[in-house]
C-alpha positions as protocol buffer text, in pm:
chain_id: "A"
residue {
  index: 1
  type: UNK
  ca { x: -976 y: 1053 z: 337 }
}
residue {
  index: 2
  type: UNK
  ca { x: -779 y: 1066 z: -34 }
}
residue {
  index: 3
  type: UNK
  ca { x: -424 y: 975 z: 2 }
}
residue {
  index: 4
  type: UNK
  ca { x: -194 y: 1148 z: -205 }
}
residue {
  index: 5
  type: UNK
  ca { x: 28 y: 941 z: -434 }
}
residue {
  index: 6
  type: UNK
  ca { x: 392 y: 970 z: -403 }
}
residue {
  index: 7
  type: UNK
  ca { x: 697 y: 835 z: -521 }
}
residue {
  index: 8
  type: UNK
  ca { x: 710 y: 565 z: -307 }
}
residue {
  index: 9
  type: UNK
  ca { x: 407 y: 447 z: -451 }
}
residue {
  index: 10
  type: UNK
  ca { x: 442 y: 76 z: -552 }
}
residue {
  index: 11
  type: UNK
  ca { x: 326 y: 222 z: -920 }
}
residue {
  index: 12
  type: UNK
  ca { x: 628 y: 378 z: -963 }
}
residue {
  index: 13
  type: UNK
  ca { x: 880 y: 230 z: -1159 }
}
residue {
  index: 14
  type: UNK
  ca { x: 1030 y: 485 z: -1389 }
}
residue {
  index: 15
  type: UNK
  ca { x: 1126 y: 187 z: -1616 }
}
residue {
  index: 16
  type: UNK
  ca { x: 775 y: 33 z: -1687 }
}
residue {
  index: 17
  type: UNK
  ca { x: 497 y: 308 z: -1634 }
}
residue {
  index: 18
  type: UNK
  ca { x: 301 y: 469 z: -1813 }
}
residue {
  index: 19
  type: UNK
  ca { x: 472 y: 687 z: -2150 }
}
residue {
  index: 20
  type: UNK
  ca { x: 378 y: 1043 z: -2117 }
}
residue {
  index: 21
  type: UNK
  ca { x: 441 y: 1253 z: -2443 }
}
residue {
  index: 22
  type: UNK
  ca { x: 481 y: 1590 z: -2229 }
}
residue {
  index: 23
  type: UNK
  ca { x: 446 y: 1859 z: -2536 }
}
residue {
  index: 24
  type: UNK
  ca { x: 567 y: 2206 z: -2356 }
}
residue {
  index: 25
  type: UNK
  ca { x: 823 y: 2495 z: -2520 }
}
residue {
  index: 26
  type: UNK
  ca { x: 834 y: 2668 z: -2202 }
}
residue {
  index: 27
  type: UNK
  ca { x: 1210 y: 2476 z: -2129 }
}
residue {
  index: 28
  type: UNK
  ca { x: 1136 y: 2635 z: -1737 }
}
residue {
  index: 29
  type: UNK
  ca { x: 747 y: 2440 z: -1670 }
}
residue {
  index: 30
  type: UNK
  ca { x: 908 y: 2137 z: -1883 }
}
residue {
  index: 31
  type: UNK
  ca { x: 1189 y: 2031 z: -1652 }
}
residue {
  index: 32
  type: UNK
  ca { x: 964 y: 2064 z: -1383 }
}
residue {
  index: 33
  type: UNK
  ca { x: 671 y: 1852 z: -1511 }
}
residue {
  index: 34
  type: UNK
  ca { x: 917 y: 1608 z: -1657 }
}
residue {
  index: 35
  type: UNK
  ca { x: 1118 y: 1541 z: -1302 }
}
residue {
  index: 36
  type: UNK
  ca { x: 773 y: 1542 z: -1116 }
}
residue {
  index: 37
  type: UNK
  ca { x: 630 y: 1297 z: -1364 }
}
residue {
  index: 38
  type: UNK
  ca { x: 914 y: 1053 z: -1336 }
}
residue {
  index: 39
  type: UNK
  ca { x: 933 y: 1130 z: -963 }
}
residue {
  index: 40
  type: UNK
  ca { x: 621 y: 973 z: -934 }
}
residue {
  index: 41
  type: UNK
  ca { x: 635 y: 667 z: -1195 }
}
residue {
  index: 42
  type: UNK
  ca { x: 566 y: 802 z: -1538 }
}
residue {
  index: 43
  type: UNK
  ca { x: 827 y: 770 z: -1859 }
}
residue {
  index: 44
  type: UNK
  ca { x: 849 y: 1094 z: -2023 }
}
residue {
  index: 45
  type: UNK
  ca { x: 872 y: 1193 z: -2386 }
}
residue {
  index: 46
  type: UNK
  ca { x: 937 y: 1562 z: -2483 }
}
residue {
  index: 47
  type: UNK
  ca { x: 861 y: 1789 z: -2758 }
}
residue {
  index: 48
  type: UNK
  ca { x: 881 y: 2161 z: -2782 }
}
residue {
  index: 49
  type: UNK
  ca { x: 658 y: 2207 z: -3096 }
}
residue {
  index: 50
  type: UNK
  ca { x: 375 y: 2097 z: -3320 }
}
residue {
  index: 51
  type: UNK
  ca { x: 595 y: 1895 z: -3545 }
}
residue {
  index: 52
  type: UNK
  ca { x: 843 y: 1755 z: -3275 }
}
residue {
  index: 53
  type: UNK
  ca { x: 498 y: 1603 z: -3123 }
}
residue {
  index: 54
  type: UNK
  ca { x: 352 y: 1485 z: -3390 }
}
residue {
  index: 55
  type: UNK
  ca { x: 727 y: 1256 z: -3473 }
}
residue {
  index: 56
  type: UNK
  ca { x: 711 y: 1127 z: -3136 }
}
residue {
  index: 57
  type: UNK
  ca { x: 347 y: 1069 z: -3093 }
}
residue {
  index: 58
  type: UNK
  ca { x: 414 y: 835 z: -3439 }
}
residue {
  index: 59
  type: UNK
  ca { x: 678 y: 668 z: -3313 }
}
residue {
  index: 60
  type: UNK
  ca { x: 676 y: 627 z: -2974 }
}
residue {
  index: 61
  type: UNK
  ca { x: 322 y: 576 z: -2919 }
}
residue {
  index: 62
  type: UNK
  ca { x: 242 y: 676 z: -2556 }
}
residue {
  index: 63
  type: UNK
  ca { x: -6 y: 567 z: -2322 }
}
residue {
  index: 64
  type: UNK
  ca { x: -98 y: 942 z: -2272 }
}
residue {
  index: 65
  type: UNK
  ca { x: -6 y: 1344 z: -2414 }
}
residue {
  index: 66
  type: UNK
  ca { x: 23 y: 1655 z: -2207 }
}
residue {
  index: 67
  type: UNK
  ca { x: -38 y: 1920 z: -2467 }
}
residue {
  index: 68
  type: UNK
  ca { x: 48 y: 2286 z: -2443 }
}
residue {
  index: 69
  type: UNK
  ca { x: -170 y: 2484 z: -2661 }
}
residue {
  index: 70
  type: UNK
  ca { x: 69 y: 2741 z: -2703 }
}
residue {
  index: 71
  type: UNK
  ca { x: 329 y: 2593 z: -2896 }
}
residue {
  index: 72
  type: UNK
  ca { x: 621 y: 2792 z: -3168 }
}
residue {
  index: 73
  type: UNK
  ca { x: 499 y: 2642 z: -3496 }
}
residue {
  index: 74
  type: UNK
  ca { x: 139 y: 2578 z: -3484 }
}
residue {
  index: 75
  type: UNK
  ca { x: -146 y: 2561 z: -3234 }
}
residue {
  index: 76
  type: UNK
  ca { x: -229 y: 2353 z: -3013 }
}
residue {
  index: 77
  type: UNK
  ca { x: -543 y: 2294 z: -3091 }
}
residue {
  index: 78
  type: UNK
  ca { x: -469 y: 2214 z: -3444 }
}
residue {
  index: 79
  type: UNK
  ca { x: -204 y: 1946 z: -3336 }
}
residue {
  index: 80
  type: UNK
  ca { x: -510 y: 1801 z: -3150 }
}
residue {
  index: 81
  type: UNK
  ca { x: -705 y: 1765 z: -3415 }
}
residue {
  index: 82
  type: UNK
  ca { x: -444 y: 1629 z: -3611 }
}
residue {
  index: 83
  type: UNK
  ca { x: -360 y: 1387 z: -3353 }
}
residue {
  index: 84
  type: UNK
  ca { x: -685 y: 1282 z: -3295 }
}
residue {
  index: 85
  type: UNK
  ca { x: -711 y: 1137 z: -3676 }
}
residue {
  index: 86
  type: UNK
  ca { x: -533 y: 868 z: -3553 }
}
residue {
  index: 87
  type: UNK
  ca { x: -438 y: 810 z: -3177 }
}
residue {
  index: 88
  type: UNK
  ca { x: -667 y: 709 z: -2942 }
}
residue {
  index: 89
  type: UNK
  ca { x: -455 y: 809 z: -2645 }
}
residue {
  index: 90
  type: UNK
  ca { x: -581 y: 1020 z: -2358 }
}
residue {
  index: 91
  type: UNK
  ca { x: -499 y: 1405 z: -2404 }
}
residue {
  index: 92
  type: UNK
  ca { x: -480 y: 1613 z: -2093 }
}
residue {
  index: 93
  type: UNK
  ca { x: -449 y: 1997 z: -2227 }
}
residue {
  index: 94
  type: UNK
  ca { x: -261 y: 2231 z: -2026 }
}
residue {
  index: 95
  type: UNK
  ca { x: -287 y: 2589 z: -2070 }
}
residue {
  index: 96
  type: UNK
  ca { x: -294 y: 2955 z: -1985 }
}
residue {
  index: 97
  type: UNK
  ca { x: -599 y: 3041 z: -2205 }
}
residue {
  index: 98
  type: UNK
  ca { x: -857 y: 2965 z: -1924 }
}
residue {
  index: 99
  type: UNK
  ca { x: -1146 y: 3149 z: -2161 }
}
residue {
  index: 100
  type: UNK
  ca { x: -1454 y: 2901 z: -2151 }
}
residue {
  index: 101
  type: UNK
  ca { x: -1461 y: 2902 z: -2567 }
}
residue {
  index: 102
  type: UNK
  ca { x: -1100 y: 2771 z: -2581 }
}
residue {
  index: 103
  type: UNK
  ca { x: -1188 y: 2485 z: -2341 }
}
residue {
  index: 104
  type: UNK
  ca { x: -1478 y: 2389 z: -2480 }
}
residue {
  index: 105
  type: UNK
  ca { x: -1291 y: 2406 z: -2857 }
}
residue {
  index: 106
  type: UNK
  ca { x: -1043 y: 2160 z: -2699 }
}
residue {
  index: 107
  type: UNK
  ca { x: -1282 y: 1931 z: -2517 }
}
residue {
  index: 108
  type: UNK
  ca { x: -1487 y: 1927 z: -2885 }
}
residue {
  index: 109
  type: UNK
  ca { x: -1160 y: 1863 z: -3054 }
}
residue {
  index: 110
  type: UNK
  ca { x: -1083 y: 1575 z: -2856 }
}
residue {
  index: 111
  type: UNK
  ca { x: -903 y: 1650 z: -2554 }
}
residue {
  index: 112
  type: UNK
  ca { x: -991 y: 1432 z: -2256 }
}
residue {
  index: 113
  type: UNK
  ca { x: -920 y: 1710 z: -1985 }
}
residue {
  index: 114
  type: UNK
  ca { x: -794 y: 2045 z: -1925 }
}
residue {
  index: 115
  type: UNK
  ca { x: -619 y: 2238 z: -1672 }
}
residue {
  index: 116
  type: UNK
  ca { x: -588 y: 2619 z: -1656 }
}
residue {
  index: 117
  type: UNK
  ca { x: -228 y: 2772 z: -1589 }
}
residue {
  index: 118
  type: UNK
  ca { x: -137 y: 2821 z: -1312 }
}
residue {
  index: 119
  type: UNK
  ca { x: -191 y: 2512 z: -1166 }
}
residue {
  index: 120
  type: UNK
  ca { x: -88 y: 2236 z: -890 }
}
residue {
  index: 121
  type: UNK
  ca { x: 122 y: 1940 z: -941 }
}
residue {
  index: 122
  type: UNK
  ca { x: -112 y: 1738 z: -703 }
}
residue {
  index: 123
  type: UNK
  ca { x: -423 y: 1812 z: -909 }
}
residue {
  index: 124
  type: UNK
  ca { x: -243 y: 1793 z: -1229 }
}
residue {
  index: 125
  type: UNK
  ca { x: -78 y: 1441 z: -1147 }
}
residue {
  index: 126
  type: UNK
  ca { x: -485 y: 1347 z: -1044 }
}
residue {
  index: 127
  type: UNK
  ca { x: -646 y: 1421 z: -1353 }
}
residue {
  index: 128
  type: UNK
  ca { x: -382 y: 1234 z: -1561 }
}
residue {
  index: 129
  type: UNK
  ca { x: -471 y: 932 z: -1371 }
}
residue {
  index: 130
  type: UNK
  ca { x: -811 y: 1007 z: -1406 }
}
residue {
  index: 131
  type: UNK
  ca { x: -763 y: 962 z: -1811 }
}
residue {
  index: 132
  type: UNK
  ca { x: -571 y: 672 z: -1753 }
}
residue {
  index: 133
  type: UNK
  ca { x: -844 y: 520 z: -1592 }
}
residue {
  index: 134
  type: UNK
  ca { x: -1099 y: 606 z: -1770 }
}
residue {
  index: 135
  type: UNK
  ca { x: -959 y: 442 z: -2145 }
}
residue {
  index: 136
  type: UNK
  ca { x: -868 y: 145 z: -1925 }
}
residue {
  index: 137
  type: UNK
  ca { x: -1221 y: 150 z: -1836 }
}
residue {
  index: 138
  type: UNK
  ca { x: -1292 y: 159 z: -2184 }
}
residue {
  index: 139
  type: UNK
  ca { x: -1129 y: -82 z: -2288 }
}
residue {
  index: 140
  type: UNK
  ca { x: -1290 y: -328 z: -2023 }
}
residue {
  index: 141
  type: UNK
  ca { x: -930 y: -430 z: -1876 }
}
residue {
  index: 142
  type: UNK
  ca { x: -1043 y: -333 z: -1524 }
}
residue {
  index: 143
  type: UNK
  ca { x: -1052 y: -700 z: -1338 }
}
residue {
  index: 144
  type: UNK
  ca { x: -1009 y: -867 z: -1005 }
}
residue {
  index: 145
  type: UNK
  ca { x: -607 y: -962 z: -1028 }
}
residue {
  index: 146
  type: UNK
  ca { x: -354 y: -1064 z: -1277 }
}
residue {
  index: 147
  type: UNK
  ca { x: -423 y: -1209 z: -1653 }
}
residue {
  index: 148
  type: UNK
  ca { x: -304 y: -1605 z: -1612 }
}
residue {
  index: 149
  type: UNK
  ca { x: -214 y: -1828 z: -1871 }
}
residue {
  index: 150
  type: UNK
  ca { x: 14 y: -2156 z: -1806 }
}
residue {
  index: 151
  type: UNK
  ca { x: 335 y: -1999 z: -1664 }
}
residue {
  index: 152
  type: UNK
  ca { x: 280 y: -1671 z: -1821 }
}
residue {
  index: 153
  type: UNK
  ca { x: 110 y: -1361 z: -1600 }
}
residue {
  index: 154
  type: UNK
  ca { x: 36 y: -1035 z: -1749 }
}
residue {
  index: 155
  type: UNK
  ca { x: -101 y: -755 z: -1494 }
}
residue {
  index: 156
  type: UNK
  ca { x: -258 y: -460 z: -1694 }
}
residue {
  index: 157
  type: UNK
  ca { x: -296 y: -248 z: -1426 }
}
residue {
  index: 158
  type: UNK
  ca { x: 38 y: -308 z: -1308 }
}
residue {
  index: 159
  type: UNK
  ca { x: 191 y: -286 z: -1650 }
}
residue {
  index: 160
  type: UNK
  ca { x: 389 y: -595 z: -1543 }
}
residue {
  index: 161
  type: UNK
  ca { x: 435 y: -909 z: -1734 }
}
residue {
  index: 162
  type: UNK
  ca { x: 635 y: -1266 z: -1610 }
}
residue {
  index: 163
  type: UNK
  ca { x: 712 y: -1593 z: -1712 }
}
residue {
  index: 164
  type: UNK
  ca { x: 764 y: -1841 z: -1457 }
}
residue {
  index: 165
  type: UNK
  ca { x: 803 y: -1600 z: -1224 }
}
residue {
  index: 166
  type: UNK
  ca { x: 1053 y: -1393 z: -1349 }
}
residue {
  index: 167
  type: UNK
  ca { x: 984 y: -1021 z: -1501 }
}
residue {
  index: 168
  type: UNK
  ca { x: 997 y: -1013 z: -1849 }
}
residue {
  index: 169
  type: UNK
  ca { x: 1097 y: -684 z: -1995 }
}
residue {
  index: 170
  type: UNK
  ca { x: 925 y: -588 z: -2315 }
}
residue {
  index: 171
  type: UNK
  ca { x: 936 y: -230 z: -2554 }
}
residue {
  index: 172
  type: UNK
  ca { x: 583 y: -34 z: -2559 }
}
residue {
  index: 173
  type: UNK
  ca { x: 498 y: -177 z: -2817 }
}
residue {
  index: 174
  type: UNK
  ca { x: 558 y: -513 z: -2714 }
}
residue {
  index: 175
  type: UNK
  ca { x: 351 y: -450 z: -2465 }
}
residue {
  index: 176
  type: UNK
  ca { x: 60 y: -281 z: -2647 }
}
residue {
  index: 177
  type: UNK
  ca { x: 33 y: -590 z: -2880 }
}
residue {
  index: 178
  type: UNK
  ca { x: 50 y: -818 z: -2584 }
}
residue {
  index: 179
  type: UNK
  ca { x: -201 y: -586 z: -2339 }
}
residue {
  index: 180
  type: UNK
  ca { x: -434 y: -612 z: -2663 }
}
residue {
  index: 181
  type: UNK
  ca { x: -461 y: -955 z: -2662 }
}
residue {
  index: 182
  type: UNK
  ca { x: -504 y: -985 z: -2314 }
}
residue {
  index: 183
  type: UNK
  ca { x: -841 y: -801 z: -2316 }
}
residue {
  index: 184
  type: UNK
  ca { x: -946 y: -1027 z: -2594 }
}
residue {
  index: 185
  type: UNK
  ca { x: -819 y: -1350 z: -2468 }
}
residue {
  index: 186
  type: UNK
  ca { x: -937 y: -1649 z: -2621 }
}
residue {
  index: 187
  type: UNK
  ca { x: -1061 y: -1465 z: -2932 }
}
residue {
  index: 188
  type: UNK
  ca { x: -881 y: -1412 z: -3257 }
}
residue {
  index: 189
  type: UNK
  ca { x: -770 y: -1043 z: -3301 }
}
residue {
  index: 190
  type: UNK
  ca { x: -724 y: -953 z: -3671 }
}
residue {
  index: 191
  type: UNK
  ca { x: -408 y: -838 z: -3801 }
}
residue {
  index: 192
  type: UNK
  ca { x: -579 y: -490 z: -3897 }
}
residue {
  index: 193
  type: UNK
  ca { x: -706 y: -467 z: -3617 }
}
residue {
  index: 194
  type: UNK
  ca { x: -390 y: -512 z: -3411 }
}
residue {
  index: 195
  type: UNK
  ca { x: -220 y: -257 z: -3624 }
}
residue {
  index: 196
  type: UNK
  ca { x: -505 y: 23 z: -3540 }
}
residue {
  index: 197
  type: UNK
  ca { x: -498 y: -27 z: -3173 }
}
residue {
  index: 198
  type: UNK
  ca { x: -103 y: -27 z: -3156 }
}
residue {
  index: 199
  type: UNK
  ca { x: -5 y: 198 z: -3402 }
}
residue {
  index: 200
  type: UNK
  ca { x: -266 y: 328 z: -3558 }
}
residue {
  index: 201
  type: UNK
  ca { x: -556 y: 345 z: -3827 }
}
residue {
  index: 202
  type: UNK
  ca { x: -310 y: 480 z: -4115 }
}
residue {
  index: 203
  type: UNK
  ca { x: -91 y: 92 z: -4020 }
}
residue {
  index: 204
  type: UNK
  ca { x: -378 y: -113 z: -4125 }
}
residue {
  index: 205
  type: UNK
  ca { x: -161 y: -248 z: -4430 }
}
residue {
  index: 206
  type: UNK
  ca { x: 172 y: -258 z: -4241 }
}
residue {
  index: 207
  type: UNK
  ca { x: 134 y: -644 z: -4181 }
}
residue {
  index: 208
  type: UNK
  ca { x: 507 y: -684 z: -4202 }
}
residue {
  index: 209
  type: UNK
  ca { x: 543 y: -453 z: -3850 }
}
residue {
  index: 210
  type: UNK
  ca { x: 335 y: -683 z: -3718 }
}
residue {
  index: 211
  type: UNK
  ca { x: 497 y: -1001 z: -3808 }
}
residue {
  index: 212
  type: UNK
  ca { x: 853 y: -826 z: -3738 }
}
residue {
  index: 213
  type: UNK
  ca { x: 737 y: -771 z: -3330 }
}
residue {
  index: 214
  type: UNK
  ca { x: 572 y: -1115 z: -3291 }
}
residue {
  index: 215
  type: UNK
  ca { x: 876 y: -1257 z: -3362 }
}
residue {
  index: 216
  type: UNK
  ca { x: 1043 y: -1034 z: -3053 }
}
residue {
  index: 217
  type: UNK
  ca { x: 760 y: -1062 z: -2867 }
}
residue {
  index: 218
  type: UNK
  ca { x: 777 y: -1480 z: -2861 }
}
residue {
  index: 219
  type: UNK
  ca { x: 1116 y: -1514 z: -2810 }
}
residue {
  index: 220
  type: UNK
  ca { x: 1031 y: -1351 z: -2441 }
}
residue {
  index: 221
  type: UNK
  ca { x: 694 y: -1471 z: -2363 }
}
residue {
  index: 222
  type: UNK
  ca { x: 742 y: -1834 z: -2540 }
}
residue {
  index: 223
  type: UNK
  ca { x: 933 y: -2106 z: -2369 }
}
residue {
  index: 224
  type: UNK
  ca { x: 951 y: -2255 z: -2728 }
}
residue {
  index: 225
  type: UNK
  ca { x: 929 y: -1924 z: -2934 }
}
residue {
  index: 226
  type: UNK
  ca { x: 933 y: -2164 z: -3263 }
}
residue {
  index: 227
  type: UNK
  ca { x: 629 y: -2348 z: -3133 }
}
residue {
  index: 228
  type: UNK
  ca { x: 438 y: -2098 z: -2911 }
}
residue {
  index: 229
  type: UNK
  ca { x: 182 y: -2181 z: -2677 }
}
residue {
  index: 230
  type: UNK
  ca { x: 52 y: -1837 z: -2600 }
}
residue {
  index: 231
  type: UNK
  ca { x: 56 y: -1632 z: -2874 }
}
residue {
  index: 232
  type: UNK
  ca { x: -130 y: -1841 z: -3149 }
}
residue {
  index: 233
  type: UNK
  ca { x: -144 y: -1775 z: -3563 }
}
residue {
  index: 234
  type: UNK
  ca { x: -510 y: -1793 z: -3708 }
}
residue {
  index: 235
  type: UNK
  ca { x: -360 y: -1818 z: -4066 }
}
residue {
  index: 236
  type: UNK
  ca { x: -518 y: -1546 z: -4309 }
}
residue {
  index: 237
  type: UNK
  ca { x: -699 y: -1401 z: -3974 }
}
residue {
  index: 238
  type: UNK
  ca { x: -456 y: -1206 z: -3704 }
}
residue {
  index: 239
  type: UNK
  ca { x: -390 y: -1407 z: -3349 }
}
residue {
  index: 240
  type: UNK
  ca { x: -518 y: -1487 z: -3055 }
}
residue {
  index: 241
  type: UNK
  ca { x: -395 y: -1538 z: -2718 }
}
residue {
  index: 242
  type: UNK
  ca { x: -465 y: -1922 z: -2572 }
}
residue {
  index: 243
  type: UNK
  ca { x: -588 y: -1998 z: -2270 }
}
residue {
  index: 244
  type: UNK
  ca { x: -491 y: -2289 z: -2044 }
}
C-alpha cells in the first residue's frame, strides 16, 4: 500500500528542499499551497503575475514552478513559453480551465504536468514529486547512496552536502554548480556549459558569475580553498570534480 508523505518525513527540511516558484494571484489558494508546501519540506518562492515570475524564475532559479494560467498581466501560457526559452525546470500547471485544448496547449508548450481546479493537496503534492523525479531521472543522478570523495559527501537525493562529517550549508546555486559536477564526476564540465545548466542558456558568456561562486563555493567544500582538492580548474576548459 502507498504511504502518504507527511511532514515528518525525513525529506523535510524547510531549509534545504527543494525551491518551488509557486506563481498564483489568487492571495486565498496561495497561502494555502505555500504553508502546505513548506509543511511538507519544500522552500517557496511567490509571484502574483507574469512579470513577478519571470524576475524570480531569473534570479532565484528553482528546482521546480507551480504556474497558474490565469494570471493579472499576461497568460499563463505565454509565461510558459517564455520560460521555457531558457529554464529547464519542471512546470506543474495548475488551473481551472480543465478544457482538453488548453491542456494539451500547455503540455505542447512545455509544461511537465497539469492539474484541473479544484483539486487535492495529496494528489497535487504527488505529481510535483513525480516531476522531480523524473528530471532527476534525466539527468542520470538516480544511484545506490551518497556521492563520496575524500572527506567530502554530497547526497543528491537528499539535497545534503558534508565535509568531514559536518553539514555544509550552501545557496541554490551553490548547490546547482556543485550537484552538476557531481553527475559528471571525473569529467571536465565546460564553463558554458556550467552557466546553461545553472542559470541558463542566455549566461553562456557570464564567465565572471561563474568564477565569483567558485570562489564561495571552495571556501566551504575545500579544506584548503587556495589549493582545492575537489573542485579542480581545467585552464581555458571549465572544471571538474576529482575523485579520490
Amino acid at each position: 500500500m502507498c504511504a502518504l508523505a507527511t511532514p515528518q518525513s525525513p525529506q523535510a527540511s524547510s531549509s534545504d528542499g527543494p525551491l518551488v516558484l509557486l506563481v498564483e494571484d489568487d492571495e486565498s489558494l496561495q497561502a494555502v499551497l505555500q504553508a502546505t508546501l513548506r509543511a511538507h519540506g519544500y522552500r517557496v518562492s511567490l509571484a502574483q503575475s507574469g512579470k513577478a515570475a519571470l524576475l524570480e524564475a531569473r534570479t532565484r532559479n528553482p528546482d521546480l514552478i507551480v504556474l497558474d494560467l490565469g494570471l493579472p498581466d499576461m497568460d499563463g501560457l505565454e509565461l510558459l513559453v517564455t520560460i521555457r526559452e531558457w529554464s529547464r525546470a519542471p512546470v506543474v500547471v495548475i488551473s481551472a480551465r480543465g478544457d482538453e485544448r488548453d491542456k494539451v496547449c500547455a503540455l505542447d508548450g512545455g509544461a511537465d504536468d497539469y492539474v484541473t481546479k479544484p483539486f487535492g493537496m495529496q494528489e497535487f503534492l504527488a505529481r510535483l514529486r513525480l516531476s522531480l523525479r523524473r528530471v532527476s531521472d534525466r539527468r542520470g543522478v538516480k544511484q545506490a547512496g551518497p556521492f563520496r570523495t575524500g572527506d567530502l559527501v554530497v547526497d543528491l537525493h537528499a539535497r545534503r552536502v558534508s565535509l568531514r562529517g559536518k553539514a555544509v550549508r550552501l545557496t541554490p546555486i551553490e548547490y546547482k554548480i556543485l550537484a552538476t559536477l557531481v553527475v559528471h564526476a571525473g569529467t571536465v564540465v565546460a564553463g558554458r556549459d556550467l552557466l546553461a545548466e545553472v542559470w541558463g542558456p542566455q549566461y553562456v558568456e557570464q564567465h565572471r558569475y561563474l568564477r565569483v561562486y567558485m570562489v564561495h563555493l571552495r571556501r566551504k567544500v575545500e579544506p584548503t580553498p587556495s589549493a582545492p582538492r575537489y573542485i579542480l580548474t581545467e585552464a581555458g576548459v571549465g572544471y571538474r570534480l576529482g575523485i579520490e
